[in-house]
Short mmCIF file of C-alpha atoms in Angstrom, two decimals:
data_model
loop_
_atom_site.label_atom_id
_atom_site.label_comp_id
_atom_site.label_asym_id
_atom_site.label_seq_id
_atom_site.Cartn_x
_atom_site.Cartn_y
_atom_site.Cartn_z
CA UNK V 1 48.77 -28.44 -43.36
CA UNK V 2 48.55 -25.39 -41.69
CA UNK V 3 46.17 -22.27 -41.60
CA UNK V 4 45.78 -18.61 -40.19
CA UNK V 5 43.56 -18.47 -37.33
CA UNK V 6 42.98 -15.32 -35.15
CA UNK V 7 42.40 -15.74 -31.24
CA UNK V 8 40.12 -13.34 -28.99
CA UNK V 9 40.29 -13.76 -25.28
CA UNK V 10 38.28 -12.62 -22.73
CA UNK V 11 38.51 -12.28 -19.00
CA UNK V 12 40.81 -14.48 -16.70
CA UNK V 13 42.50 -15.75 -20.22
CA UNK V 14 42.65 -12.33 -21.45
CA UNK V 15 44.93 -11.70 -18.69
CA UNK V 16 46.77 -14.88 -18.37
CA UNK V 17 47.39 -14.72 -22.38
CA UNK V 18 48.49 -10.65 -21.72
CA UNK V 19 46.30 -9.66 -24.16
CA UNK V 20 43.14 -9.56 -26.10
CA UNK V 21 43.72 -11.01 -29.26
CA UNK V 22 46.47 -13.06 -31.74
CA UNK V 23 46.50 -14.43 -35.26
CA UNK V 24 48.16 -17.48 -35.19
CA UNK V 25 49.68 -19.68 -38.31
CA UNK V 26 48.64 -23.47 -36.37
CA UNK V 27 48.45 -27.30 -37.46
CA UNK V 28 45.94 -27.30 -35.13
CA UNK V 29 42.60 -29.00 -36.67
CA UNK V 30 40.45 -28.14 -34.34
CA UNK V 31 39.53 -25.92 -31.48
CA UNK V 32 40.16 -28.39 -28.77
CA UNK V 33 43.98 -29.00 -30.64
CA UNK V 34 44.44 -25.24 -30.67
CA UNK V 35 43.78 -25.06 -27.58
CA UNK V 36 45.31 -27.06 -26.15
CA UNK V 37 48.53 -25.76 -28.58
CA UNK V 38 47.83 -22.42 -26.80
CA UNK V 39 47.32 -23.58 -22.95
CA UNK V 40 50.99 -25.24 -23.34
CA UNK V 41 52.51 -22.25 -24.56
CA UNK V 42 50.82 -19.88 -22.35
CA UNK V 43 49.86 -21.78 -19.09
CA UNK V 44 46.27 -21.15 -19.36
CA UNK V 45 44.94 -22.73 -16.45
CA UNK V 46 41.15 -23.56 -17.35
CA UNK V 47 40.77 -27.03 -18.51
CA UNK V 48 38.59 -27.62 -21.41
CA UNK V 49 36.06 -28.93 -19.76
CA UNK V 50 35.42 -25.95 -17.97
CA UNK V 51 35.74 -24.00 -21.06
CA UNK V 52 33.07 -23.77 -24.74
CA UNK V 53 34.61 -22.05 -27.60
CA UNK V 54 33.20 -20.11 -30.54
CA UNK V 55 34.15 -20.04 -33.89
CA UNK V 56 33.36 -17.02 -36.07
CA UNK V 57 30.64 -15.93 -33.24
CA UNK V 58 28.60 -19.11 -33.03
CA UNK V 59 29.23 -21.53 -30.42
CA UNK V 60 30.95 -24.44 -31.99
CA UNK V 61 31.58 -28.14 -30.72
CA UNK V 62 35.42 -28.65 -29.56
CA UNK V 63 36.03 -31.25 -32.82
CA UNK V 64 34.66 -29.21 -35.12
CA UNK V 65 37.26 -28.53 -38.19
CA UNK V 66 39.00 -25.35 -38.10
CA UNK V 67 39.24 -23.62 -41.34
CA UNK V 68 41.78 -20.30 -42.98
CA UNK V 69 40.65 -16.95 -41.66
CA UNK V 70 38.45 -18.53 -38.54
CA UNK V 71 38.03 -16.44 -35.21
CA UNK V 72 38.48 -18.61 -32.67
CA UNK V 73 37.10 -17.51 -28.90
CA UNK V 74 37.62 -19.87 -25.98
CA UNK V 75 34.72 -19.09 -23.36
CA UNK V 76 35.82 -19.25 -19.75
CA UNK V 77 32.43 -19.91 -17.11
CA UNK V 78 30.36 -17.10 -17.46
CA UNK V 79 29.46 -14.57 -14.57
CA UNK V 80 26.79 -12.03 -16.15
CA UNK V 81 23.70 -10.77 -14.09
CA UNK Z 1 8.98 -8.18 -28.78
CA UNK Z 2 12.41 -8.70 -27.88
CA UNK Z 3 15.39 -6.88 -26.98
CA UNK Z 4 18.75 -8.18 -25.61
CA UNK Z 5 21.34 -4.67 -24.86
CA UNK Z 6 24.28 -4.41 -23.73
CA UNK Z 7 25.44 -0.88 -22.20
CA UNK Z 8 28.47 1.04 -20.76
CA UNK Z 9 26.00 3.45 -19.02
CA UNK Z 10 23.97 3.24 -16.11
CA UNK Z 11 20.45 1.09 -16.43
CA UNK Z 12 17.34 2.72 -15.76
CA UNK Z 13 13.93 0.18 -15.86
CA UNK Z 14 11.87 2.68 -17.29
CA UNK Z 15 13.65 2.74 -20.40
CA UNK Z 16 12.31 -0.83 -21.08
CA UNK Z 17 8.55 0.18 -19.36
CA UNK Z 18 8.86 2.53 -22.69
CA UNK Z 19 9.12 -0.41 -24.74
CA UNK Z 20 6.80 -2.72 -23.05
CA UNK Z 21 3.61 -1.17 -22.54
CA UNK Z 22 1.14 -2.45 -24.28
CA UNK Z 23 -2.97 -2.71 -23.66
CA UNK Z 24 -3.03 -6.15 -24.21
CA UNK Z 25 -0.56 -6.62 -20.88
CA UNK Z 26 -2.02 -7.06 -17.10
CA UNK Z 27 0.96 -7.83 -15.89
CA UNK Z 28 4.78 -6.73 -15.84
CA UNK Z 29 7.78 -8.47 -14.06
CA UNK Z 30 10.85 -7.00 -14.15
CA UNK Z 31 14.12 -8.70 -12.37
CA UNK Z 32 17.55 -6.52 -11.49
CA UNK Z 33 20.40 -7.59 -10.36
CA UNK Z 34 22.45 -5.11 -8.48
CA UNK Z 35 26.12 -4.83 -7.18
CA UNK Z 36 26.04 -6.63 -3.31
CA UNK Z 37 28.68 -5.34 -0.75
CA UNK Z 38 29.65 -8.24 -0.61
CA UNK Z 39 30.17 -11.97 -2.17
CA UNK Z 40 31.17 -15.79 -1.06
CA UNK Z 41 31.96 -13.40 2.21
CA UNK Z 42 34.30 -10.89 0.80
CA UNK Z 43 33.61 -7.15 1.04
CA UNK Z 44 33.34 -5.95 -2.63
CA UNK Z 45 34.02 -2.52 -3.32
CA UNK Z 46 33.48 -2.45 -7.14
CA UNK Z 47 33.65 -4.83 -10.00
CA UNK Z 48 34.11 -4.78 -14.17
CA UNK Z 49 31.65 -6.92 -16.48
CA UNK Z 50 33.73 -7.77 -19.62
CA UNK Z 51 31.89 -8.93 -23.12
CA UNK Z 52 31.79 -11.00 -26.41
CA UNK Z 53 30.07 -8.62 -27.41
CA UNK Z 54 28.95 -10.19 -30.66
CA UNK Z 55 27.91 -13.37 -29.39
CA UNK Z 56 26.22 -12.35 -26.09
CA UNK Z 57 23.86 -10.11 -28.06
CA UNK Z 58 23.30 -13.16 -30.34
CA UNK Z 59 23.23 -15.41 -26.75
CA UNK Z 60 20.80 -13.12 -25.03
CA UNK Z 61 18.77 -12.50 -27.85
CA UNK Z 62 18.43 -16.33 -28.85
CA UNK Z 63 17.02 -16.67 -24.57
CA UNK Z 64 13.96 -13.68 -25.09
CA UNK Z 65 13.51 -15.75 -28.25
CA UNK Z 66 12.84 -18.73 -26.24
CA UNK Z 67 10.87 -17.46 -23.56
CA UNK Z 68 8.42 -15.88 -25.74
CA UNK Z 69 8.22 -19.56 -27.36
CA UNK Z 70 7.52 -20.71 -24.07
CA UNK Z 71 5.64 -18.77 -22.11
CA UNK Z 72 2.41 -16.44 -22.90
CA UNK Z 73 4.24 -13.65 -22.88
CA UNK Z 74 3.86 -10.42 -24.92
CA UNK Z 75 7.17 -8.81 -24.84
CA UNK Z 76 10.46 -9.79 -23.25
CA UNK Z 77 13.60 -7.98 -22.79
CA UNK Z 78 17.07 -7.45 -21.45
CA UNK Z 79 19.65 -5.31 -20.81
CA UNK Z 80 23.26 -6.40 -19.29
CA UNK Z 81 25.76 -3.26 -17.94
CA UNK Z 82 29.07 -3.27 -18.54
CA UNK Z 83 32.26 -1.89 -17.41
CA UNK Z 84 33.32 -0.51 -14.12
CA UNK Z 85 30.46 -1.05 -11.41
CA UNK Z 86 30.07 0.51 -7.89
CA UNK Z 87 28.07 -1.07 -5.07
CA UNK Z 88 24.50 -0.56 -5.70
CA UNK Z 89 24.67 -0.44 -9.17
CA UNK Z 90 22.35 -2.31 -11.80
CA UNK Z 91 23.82 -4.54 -13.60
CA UNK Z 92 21.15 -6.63 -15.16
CA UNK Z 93 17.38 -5.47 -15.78
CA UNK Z 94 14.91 -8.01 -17.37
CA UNK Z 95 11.24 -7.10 -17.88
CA UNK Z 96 8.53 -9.13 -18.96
CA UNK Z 97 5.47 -8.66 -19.70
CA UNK Z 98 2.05 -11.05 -20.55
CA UNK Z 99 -1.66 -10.57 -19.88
CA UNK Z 100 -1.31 -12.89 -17.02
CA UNK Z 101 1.45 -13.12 -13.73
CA UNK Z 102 1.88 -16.47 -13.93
CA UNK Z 103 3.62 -16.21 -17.18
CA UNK Z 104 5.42 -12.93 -16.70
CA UNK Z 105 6.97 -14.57 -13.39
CA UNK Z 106 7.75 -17.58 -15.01
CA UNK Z 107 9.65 -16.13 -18.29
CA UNK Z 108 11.46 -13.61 -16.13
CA UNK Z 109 12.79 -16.07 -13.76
CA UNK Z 110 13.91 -18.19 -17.01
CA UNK Z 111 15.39 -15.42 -18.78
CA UNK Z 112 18.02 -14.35 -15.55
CA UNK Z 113 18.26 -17.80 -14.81
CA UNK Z 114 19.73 -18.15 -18.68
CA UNK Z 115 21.60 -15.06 -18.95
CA UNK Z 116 23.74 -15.88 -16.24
CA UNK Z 117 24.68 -19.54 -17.35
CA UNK Z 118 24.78 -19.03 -21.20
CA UNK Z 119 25.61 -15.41 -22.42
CA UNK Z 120 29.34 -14.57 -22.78
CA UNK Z 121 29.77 -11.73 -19.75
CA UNK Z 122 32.61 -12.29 -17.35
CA UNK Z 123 32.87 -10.50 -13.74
CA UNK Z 124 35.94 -9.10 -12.27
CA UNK Z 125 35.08 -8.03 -8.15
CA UNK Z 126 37.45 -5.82 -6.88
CA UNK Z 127 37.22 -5.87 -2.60
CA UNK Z 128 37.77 -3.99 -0.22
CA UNK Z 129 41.08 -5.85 0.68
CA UNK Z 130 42.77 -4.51 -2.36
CA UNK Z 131 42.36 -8.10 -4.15
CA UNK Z 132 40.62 -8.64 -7.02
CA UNK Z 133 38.74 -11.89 -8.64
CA UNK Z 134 37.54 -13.18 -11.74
CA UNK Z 135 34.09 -14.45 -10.20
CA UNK Z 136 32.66 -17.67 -11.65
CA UNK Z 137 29.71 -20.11 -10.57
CA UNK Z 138 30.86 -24.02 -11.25
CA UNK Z 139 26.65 -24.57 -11.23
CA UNK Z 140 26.39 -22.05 -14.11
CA UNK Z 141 29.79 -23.67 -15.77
CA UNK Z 142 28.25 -27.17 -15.35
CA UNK Z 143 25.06 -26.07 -16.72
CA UNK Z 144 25.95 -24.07 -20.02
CA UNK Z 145 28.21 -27.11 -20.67
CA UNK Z 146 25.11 -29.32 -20.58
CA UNK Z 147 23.41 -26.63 -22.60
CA UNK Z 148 25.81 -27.02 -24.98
CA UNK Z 149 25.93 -30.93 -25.09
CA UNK Z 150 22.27 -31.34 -25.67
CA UNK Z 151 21.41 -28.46 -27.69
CA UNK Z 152 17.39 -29.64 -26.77
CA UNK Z 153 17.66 -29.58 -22.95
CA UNK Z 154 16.87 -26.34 -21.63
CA UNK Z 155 16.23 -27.44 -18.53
CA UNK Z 156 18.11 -25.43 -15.83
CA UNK Z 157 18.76 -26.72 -12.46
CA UNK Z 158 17.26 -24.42 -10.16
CA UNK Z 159 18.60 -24.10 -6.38
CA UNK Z 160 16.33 -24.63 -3.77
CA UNK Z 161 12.73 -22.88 -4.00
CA UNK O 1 11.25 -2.89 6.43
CA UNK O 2 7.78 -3.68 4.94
CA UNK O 3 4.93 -0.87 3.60
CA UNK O 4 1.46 -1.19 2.17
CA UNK O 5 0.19 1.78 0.82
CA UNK O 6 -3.04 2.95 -1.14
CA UNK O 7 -3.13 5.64 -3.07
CA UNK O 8 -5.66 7.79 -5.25
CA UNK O 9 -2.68 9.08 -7.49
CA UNK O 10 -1.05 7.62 -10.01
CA UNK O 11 1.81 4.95 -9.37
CA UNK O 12 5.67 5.00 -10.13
CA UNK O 13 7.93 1.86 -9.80
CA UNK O 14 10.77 4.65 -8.78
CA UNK O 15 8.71 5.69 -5.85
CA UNK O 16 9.12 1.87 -4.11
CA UNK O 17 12.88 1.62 -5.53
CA UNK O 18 13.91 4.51 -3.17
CA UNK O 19 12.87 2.97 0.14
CA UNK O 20 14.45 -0.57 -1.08
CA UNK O 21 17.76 0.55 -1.83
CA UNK O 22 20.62 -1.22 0.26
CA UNK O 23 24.22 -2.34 -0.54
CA UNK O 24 23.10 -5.65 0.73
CA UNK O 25 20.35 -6.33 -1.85
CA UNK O 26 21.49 -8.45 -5.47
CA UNK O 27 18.30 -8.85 -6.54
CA UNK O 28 15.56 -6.52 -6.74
CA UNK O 29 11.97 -8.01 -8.55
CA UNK O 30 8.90 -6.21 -8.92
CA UNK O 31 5.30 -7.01 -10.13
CA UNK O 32 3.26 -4.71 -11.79
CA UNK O 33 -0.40 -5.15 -12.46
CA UNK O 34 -1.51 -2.99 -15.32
CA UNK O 35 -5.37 -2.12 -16.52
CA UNK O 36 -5.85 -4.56 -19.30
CA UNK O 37 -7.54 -3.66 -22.03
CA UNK O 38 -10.02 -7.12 -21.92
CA UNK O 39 -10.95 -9.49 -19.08
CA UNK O 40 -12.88 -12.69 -19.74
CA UNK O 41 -13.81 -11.78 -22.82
CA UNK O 42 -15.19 -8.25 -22.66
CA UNK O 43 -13.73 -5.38 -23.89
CA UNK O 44 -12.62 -2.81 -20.69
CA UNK O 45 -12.67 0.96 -20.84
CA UNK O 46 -11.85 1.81 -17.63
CA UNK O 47 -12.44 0.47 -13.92
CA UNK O 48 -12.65 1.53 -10.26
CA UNK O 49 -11.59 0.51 -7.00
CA UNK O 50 -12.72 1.16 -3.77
CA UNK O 51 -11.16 -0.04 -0.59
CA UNK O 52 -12.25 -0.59 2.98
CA UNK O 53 -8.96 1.22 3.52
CA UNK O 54 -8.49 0.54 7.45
CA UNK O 55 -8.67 -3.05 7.28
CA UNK O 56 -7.04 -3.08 3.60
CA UNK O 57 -3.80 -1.32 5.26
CA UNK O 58 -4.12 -3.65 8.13
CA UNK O 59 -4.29 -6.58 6.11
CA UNK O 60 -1.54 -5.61 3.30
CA UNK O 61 1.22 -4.87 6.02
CA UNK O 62 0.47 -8.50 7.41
CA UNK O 63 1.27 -10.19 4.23
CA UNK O 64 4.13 -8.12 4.02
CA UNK O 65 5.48 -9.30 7.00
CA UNK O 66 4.33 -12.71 6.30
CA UNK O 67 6.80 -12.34 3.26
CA UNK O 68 9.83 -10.92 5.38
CA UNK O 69 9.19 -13.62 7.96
CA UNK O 70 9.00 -16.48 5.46
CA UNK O 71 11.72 -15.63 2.62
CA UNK O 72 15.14 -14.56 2.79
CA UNK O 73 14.05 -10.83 1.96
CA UNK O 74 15.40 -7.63 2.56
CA UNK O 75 12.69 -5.11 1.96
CA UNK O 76 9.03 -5.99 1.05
CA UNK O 77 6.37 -3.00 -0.31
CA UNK O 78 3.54 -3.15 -2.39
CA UNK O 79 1.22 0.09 -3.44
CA UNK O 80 -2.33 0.05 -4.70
CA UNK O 81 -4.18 2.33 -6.42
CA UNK O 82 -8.08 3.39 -5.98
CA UNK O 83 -10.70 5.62 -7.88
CA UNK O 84 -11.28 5.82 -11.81
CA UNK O 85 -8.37 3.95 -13.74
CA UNK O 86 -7.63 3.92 -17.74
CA UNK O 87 -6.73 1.04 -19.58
CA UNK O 88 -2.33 0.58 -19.30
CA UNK O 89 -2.69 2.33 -15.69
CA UNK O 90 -0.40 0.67 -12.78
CA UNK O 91 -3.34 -0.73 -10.26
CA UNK O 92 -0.82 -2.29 -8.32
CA UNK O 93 3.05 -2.54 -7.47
CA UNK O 94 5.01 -5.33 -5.39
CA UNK O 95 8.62 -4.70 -4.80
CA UNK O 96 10.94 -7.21 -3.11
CA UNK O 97 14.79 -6.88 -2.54
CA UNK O 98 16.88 -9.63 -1.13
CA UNK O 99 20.45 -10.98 -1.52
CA UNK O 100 19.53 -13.53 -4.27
CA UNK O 101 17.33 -13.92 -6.64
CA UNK O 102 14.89 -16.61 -5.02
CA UNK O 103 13.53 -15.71 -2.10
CA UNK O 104 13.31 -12.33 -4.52
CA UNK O 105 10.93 -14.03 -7.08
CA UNK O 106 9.10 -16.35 -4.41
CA UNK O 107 8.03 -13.57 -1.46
CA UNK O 108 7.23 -11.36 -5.03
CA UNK O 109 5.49 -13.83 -6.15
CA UNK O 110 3.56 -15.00 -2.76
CA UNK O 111 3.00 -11.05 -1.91
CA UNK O 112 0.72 -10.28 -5.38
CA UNK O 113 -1.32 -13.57 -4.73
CA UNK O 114 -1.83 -13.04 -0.83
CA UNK O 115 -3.33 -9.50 -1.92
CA UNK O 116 -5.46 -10.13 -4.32
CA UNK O 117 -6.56 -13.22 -2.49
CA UNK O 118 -6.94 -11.29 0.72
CA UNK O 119 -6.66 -7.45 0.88
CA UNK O 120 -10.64 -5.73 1.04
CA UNK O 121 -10.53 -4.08 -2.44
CA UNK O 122 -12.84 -4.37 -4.90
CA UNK O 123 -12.97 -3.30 -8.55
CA UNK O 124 -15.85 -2.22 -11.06
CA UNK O 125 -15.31 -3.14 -14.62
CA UNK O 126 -16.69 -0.54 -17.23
CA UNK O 127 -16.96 -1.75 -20.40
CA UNK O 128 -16.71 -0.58 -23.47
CA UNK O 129 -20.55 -1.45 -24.53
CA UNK O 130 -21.33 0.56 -21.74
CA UNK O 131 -22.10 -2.27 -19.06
CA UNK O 132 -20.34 -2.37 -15.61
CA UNK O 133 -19.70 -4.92 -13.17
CA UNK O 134 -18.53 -5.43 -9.82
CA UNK O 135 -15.65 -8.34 -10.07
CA UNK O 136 -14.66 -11.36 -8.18
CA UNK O 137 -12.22 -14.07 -8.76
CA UNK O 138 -14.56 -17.28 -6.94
CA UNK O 139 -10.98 -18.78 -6.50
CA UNK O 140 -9.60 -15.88 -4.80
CA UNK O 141 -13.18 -16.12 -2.88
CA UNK O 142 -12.50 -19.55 -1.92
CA UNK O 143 -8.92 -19.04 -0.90
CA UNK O 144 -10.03 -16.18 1.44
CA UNK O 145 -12.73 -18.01 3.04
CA UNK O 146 -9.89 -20.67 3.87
CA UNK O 147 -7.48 -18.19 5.09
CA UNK O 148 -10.06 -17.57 7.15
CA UNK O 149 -10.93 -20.34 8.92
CA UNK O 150 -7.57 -22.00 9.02
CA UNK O 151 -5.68 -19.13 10.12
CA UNK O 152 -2.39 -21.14 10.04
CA UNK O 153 -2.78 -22.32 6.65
CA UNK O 154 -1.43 -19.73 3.92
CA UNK O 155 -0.93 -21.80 1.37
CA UNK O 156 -2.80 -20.62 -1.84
CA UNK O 157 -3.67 -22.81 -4.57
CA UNK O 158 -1.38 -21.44 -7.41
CA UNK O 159 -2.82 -21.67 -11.12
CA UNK O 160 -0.93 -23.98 -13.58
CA UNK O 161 2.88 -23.12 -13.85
CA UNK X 1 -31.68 -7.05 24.23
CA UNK X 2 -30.74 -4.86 21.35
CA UNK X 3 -27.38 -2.74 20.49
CA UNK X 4 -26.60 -0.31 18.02
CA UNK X 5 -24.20 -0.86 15.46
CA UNK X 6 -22.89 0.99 12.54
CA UNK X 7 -22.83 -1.07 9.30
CA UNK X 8 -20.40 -0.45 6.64
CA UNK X 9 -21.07 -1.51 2.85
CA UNK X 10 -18.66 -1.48 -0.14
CA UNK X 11 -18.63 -2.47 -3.70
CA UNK X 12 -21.25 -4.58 -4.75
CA UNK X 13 -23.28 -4.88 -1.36
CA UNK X 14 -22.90 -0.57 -1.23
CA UNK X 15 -24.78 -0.52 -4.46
CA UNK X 16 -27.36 -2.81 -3.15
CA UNK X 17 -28.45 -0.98 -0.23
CA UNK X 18 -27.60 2.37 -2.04
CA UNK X 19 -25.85 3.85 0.62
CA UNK X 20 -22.13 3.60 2.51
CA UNK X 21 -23.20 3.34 5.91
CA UNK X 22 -26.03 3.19 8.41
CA UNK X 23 -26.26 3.53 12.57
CA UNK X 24 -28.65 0.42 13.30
CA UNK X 25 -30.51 -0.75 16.33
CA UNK X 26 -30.50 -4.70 16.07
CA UNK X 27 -31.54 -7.56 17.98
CA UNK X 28 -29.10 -9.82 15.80
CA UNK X 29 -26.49 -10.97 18.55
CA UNK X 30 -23.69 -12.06 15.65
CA UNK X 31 -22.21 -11.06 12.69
CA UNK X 32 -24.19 -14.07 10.80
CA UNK X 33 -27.82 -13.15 12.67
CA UNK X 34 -27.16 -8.91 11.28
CA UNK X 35 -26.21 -10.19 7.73
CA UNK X 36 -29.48 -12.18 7.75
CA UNK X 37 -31.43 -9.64 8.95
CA UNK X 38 -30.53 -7.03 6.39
CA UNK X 39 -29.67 -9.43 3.53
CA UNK X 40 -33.84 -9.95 4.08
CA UNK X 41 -34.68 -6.45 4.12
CA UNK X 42 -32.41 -5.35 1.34
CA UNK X 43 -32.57 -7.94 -0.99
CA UNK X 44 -29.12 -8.51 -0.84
CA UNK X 45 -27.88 -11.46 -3.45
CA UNK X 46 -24.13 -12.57 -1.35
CA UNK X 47 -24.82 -16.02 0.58
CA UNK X 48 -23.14 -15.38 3.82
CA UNK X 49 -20.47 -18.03 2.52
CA UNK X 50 -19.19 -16.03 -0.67
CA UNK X 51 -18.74 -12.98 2.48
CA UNK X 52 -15.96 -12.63 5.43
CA UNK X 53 -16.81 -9.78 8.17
CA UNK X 54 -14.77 -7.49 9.65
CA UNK X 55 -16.05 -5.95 13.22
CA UNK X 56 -14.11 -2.45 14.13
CA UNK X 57 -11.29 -3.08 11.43
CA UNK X 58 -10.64 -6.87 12.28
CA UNK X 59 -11.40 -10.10 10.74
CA UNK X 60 -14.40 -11.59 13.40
CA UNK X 61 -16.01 -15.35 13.33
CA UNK X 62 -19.28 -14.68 11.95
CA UNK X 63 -20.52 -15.75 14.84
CA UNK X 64 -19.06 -13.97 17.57
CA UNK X 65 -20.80 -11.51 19.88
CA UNK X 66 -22.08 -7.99 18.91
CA UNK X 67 -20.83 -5.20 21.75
CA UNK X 68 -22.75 -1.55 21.55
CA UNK X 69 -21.25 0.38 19.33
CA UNK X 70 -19.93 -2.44 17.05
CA UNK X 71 -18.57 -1.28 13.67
CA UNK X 72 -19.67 -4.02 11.23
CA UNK X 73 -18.57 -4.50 7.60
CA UNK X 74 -19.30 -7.01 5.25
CA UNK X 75 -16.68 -8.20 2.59
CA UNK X 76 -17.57 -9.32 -0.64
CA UNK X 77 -15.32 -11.52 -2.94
CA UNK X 78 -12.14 -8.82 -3.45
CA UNK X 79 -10.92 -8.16 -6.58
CA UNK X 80 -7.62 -6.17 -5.57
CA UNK X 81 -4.10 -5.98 -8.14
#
């Protein structure tokens, strides 16, 4: 099974990935499989440790079941203030 | 009261006195963070904050929410820059303000302390060498990661006082 | 650089960010006390304060440069105010800058106390049944007295935090 | 042996003797023995302890030694910020 998912990135994997944002047809089920789909593809170098995603603008844990239509945003280490 | 803003344009503290004031308040505490000349030892000329814009209001907002839970405080607010920054620049203003210091100190030093470990902003320093760095703080990494595990400890690990 | 000042006019935040200004300073905290409209209970019009303004001067720029001497600060000022104030009035301004945020918050934080522990100013309550009062804090009282007669012991007895 | 002094008085103790200053000849030799002296004549309700003194603009031991010419001020509890 596979669904539509659309990507933002932000900061150093905003400019690793080339760009700020994707939809993406995936078998991924969850963020951590995406991303992990997307770090082999585009050599992201962040681990996922170092990383919390976001699903549809609320933080979301890495297992969690991705679902059609979903905005996905991985969340390198902050740096505000 | 609370009040987390994000801004392309330059941050003045007296637009949040505006919103503070109050005749209940003895005290006001206000925290900004401006752009250093330098960083880690580098000579930074400029640098670019970069947004989730959606979730870093939501972020920031959900912090003054828990500050004013926490601390006798009558209004708290926040307001992050973004965009291209030159030295001396403010980047971050938070103001506070309670009927008592003790409080206002206490909530403003949690609030920066937050912001900068939880809300989605990311820094880009440009210096003087021509290079340029996405800036991040393994502390604040390790700690919004913990933040995230244990969704009831709030407990940030403070550097030496 | 370190500056007490009094002053019979009214107080702006913008007048001490001037003089602390410096590309080396990321952090930039200030404590304001305002004119509350109630104090232990009583309802407060309006108040005055009256300095012995030699010694008060004297005094003020010491715990200034107690603060640059024992926190990693860049600049260190703090302005009072004397004569007839309203309720919301600015009695009193501390502005710190340093390179981070700690020794920001702490030599802020250790500045306000040390003044109104130590600094020969003294403030009449009106109130708004038409009473006065000359205040005191005993605690501040007490940790004056010991200032005094321990001359190398500034440590002041902090309320809850 | 007596000196003059000038005595200064703020807040609370100014209201009590109803005036800012007065020249005084004294036979008090310290700080403690002139508070005593006009705490007795004025009434005045501050035990020396709630008080520090200041002679010409510095702190002073309350019992120090009283020159000619002395400028003496008695501090009540401050209230400053």
């Amino acid at each position: 099974m596979t669904r539509n998912v659309r990507v933002q990135y932000f900061g150093i994997l905003r400019e690793q990935r080339g760009c700020g944002e994707e939809s993406r047809e995936t078998g991924a089920a969850s963020p951590l499989d995406l991303y992990r789909e997307l770090a082999g593809e585009h050599g992201f170098s962040l681990d996922p440790e170092n990383l919390r995603v976001a699903v549809n603008d609320e933080f979301r844990d890495w297992d969690s079941i991705l679902a059609e239509g979903d905005k996905v945003v991985f969340i390198p280490p902050v740096a505000g203030g | 009261m609370n009040r987390f803003t994000l801004s392309e344009k330059p941050l003045f503290a007296e637009t949040l006195l505006a919103e503070a004031a109050t005749p209940r308040a003895g005290a006001y505490v206000t925290f900004e963070g401006w752009v250093r000349d330098h960083n880690e030892g580098r000579e930074v000329l400029s640098l670019e904050y970069e947004a989730y814009e959606a979730l870093a209001v939501k972020e920031g907002n959900a912090i003054l929410c828990e500050a004013l839970d926490r601390f006798e405080v009558l209004s708290a607010q926040c307001a992050h820059r973004l965009g291209r920054l030159e030295v001396g620049n403010v980047a971050v203003i938070v103001a506070v303000t309670a009927e008592h210091r003790d409080a206002a100190f206490d909530a403003c030093r949690y609030i920066i302390d937050e912001v900068k470990a939880r809300v989605p902003i990311w820094k880009k320093e440009y210096y003087t060498d021509g290079e340029s760095e996405w800036v991040n703080c393994p502390r604040c990494a390790a700690h919004a990661h913990r933040h995230h595990n244990h969704a009831h400890d709030h407990a940030h690990p403070r550097t030496a006082r």
